[in-house]
PDB file of C-alpha atoms in Angstrom:
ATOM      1  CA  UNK A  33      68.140  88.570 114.948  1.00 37.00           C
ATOM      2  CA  UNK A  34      67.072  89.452 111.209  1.00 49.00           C
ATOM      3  CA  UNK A  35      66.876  86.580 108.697  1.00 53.00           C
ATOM      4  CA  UNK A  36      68.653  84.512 111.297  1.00 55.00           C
ATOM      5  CA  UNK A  37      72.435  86.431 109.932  1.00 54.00           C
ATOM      6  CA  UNK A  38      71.833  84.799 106.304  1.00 58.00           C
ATOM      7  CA  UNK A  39      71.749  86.713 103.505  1.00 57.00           C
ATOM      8  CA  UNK A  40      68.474  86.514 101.506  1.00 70.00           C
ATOM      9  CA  UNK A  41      70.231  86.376  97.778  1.00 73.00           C
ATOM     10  CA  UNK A  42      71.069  83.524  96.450  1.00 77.00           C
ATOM     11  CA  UNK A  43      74.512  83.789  95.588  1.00 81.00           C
ATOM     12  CA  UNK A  44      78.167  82.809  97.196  1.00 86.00           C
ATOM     13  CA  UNK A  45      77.859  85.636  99.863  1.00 87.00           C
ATOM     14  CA  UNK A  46      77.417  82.980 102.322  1.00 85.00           C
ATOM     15  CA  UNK A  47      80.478  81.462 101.476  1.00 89.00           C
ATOM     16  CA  UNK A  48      81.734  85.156 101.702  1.00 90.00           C
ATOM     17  CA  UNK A  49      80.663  85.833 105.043  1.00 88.00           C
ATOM     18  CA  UNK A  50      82.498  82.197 106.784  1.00 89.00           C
ATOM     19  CA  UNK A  51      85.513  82.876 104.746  1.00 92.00           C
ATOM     20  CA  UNK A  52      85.439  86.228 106.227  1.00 91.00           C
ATOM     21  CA  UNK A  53      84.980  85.406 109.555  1.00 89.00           C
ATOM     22  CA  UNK A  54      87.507  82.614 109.713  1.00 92.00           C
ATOM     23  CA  UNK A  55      90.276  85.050 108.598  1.00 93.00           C
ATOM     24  CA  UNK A  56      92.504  86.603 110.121  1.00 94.00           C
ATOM     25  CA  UNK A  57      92.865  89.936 108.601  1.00 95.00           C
ATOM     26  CA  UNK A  58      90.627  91.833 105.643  1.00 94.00           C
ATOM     27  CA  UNK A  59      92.524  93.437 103.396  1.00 95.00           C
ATOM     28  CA  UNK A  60      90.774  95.956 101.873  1.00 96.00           C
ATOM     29  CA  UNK A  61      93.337  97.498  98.546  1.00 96.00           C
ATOM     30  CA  UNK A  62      91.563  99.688  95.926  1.00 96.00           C
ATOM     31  CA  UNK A  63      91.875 102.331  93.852  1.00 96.00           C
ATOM     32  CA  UNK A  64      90.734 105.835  94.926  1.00 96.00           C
ATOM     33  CA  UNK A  65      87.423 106.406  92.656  1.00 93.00           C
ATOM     34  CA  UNK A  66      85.745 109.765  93.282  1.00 92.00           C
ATOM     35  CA  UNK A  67      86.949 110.308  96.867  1.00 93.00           C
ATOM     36  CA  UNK A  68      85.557 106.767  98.426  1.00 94.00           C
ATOM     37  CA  UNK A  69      86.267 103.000  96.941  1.00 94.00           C
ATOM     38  CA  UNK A  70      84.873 101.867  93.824  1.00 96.00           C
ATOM     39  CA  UNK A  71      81.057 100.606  94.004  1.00 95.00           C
ATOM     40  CA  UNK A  72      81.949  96.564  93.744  1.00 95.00           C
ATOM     41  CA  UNK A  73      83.766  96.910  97.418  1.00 95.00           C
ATOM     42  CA  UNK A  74      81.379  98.936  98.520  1.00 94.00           C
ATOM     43  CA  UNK A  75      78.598  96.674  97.908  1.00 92.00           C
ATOM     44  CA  UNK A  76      80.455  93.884  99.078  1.00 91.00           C
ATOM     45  CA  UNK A  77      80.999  95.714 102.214  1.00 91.00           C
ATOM     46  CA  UNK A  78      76.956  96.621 102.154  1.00 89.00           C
ATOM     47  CA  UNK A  79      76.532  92.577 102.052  1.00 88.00           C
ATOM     48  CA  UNK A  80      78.454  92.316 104.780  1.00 86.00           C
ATOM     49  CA  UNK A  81      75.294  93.678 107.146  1.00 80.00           C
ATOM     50  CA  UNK A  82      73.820  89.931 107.889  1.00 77.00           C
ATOM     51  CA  UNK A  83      76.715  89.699 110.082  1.00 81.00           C
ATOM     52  CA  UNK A  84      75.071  92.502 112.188  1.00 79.00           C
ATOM     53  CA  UNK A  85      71.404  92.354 113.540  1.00 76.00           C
ATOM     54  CA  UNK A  86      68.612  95.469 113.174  1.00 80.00           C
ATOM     55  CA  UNK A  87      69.499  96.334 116.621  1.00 86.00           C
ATOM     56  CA  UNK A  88      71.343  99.241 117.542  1.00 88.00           C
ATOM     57  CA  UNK A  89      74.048 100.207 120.509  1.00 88.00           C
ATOM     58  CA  UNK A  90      75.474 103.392 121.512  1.00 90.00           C
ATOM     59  CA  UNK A  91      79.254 103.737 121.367  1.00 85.00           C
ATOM     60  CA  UNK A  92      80.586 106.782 122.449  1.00 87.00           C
ATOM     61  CA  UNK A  93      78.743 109.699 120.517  1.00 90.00           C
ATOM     62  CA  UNK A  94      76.890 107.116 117.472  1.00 86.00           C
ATOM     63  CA  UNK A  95      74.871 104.129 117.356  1.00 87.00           C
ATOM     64  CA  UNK A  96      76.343 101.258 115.551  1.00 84.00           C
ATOM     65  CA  UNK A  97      74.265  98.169 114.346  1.00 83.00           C
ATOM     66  CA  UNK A  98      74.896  95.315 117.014  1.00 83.00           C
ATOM     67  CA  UNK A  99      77.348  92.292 115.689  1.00 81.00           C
ATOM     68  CA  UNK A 100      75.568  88.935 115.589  1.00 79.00           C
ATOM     69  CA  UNK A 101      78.379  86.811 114.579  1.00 80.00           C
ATOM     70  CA  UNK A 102      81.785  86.536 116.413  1.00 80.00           C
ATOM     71  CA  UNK A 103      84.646  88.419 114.170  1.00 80.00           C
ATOM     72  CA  UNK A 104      86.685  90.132 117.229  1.00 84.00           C
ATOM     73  CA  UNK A 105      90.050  88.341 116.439  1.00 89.00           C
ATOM     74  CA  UNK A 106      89.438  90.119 112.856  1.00 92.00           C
ATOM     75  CA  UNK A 107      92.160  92.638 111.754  1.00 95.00           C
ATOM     76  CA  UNK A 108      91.136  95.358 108.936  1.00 95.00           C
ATOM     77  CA  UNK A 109      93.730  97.259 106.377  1.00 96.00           C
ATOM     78  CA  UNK A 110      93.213  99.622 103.986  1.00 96.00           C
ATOM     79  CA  UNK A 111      95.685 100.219 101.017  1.00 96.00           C
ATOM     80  CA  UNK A 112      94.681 102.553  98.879  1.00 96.00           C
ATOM     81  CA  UNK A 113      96.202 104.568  95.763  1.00 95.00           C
ATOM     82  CA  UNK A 114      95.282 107.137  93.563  1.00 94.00           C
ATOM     83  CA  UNK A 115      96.784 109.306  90.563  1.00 93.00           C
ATOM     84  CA  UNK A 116      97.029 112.096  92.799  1.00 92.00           C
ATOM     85  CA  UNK A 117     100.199 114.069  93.895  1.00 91.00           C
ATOM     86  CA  UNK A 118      99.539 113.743  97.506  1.00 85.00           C
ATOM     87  CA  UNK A 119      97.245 112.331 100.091  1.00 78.00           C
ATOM     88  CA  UNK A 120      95.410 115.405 101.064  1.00 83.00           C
ATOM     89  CA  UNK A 121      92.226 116.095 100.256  1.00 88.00           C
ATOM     90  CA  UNK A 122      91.790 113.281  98.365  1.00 92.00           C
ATOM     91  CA  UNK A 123      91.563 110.412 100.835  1.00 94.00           C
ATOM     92  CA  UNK A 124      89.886 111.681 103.447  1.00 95.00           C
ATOM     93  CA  UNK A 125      86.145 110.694 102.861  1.00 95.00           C
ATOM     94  CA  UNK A 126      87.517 107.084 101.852  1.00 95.00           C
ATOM     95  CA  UNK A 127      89.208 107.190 105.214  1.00 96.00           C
ATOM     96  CA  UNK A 128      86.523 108.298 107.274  1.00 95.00           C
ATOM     97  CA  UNK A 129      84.439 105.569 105.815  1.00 94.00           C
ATOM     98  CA  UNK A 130      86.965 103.070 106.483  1.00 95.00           C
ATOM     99  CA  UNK A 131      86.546 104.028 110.346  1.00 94.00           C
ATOM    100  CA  UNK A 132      83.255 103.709 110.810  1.00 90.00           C
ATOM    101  CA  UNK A 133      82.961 100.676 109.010  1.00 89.00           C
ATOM    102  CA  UNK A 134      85.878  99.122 111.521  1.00 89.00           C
ATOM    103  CA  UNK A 135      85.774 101.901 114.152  1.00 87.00           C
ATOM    104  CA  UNK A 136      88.677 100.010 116.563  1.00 89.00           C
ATOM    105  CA  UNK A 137      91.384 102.129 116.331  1.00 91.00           C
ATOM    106  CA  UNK A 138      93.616  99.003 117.670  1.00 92.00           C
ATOM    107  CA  UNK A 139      92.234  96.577 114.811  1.00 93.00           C
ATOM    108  CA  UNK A 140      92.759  98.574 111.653  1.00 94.00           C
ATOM    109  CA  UNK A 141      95.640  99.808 109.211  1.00 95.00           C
ATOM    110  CA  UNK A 142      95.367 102.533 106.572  1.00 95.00           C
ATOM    111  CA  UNK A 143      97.416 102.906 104.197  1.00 94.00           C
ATOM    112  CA  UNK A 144      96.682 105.722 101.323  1.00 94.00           C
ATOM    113  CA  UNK A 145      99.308 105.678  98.190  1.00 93.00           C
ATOM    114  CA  UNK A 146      99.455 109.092  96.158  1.00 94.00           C
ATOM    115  CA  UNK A 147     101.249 108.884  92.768  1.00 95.00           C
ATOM    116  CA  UNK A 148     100.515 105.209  92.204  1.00 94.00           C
ATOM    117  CA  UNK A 149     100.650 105.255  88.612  1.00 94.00           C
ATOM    118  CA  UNK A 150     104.068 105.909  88.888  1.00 94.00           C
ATOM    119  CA  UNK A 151     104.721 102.127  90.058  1.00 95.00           C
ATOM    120  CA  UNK A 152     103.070 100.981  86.024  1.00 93.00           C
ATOM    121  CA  UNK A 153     106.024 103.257  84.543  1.00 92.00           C
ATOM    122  CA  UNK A 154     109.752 101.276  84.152  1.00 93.00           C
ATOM    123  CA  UNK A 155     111.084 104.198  83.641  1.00 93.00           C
ATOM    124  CA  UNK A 156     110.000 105.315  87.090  1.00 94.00           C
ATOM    125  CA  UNK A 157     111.953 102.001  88.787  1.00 96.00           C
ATOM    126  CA  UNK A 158     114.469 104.443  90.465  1.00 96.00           C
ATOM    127  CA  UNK A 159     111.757 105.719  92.749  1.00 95.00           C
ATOM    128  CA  UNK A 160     109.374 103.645  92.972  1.00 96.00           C
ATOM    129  CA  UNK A 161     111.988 100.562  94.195  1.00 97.00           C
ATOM    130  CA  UNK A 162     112.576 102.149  97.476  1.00 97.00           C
ATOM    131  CA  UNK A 163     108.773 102.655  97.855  1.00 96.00           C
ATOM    132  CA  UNK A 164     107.939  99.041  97.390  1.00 96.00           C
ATOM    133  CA  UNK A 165     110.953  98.143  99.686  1.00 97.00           C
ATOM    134  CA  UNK A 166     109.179  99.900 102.391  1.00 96.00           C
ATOM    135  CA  UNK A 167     106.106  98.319 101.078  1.00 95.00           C
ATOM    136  CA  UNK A 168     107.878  94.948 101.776  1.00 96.00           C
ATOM    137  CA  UNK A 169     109.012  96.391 105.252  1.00 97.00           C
ATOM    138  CA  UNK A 170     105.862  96.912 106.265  1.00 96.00           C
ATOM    139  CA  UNK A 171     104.464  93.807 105.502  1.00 95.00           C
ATOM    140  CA  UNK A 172     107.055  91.890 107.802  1.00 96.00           C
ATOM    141  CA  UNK A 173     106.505  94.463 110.181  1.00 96.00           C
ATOM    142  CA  UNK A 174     102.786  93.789 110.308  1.00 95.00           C
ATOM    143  CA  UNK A 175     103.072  90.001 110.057  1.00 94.00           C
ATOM    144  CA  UNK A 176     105.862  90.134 113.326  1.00 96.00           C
ATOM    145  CA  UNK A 177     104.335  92.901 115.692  1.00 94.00           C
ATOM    146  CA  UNK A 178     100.459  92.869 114.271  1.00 91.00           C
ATOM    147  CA  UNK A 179     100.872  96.610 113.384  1.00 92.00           C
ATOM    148  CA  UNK A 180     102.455  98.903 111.273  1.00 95.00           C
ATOM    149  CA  UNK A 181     104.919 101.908 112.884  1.00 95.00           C
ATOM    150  CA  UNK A 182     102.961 105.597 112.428  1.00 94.00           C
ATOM    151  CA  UNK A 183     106.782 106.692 111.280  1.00 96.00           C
ATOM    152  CA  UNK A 184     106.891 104.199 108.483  1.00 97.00           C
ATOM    153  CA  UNK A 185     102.779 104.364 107.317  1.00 95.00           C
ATOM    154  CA  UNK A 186     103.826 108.271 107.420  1.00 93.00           C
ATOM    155  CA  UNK A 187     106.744 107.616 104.642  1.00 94.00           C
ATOM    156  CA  UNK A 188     104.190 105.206 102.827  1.00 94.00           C
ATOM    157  CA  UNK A 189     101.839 108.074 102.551  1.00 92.00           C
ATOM    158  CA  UNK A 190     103.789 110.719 101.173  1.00 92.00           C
ATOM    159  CA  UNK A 191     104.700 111.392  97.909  1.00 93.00           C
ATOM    160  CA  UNK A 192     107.545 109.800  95.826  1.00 95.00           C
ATOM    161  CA  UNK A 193     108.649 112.909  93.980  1.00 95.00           C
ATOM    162  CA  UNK A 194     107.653 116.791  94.415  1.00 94.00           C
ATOM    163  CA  UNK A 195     103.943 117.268  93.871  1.00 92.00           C
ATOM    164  CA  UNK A 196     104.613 119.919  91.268  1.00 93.00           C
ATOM    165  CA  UNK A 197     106.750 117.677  88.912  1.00 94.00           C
ATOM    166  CA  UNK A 198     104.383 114.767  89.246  1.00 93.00           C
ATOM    167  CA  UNK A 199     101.325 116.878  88.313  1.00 92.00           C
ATOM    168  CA  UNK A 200     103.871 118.235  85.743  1.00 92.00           C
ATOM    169  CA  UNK A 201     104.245 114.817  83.768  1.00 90.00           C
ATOM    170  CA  UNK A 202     100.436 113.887  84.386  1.00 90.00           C
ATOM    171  CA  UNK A 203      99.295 116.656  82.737  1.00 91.00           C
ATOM    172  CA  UNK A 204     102.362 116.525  79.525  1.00 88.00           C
ATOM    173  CA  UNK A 205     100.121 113.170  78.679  1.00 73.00           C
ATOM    174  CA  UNK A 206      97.159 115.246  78.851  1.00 67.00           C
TER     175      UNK A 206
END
């Protein structure tokens, strides 16, 4: 075990790591910035390595650092939105690094948002009301069964309006 699973800074990381592993659930919600999550998440998720030791294990076809504190009743989501007009190829490497950072498939939730803007424009209330309702849905979901249904995440992730008129008014601001 490295540095006994303390962090060697001096800061509240610490109090970071036992707040993270007495919850629940991490809820990871960002912005998309150039394909992955901006750089303060990501180095709070680099801090998060004195809860794994130097050692290594193989599982299934890659090695993965070996966990040295206890966070198995942990649950990880992703939320996620960007100014895009759809989800694809856009949040794929943010994705993929939100699966190998919490690579059981049972344990996490991702959730990618295209069009999010739209949600800071009143004027957009008439869809973007029905989107938060299943928003809402899916938190009561989550909070009775644990999970959220692949048929509602699915409705989540796709775009509010056609991609063309979206990138349409993006670009008449432009």
């Amino acid at each position: 075990m490295r540095n006994g699973g303390r962090c060697q800074h001096k800061d509240d990381m610490r109090d970071i790591l036992n707040e993270i592993l007495e919850s629940d659930v991490l809820l990871l919600s960002f912005p998309l910035y150039a394909y992955g999550m901006p750089a303060p998440l990501k180095a709070l998720i680099d801090r998060t390595l004195p809860l794994s030791s130097m050692a290594m294990q193989k599982t299934g076809d890659r090695y993965e650092h070996v966990g040295q504190a206890d966070y198995s009743k942990l649950k990880y989501i992703m939320i996620c939105g960007c100014g895009f007009p759809n989800s694809r190829h856009n949040f794929e490497p943010a994705v993929a690094q939100f699966k190998l950072t919490f690579p059981d498939k049972a344990k996490r939730t991702i959730i990618t948002v295209p069009e999010s803007p739209m949600f800071n424009a009143p004027e957009a209330a008439p869809v973007t009301g029905p989107r938060l309702e299943l928003v809402k849905k899916a938190g009561f979901q989550y909070a009775e069964t644990g999970s959220i249904s692949e048929e509602l995440t699915t409705e989540i992730n796709s775009p509010m309006i056609p991609e063309e008129e979206y990138a349409k008014i993006v670009n008449q601001g432009v």
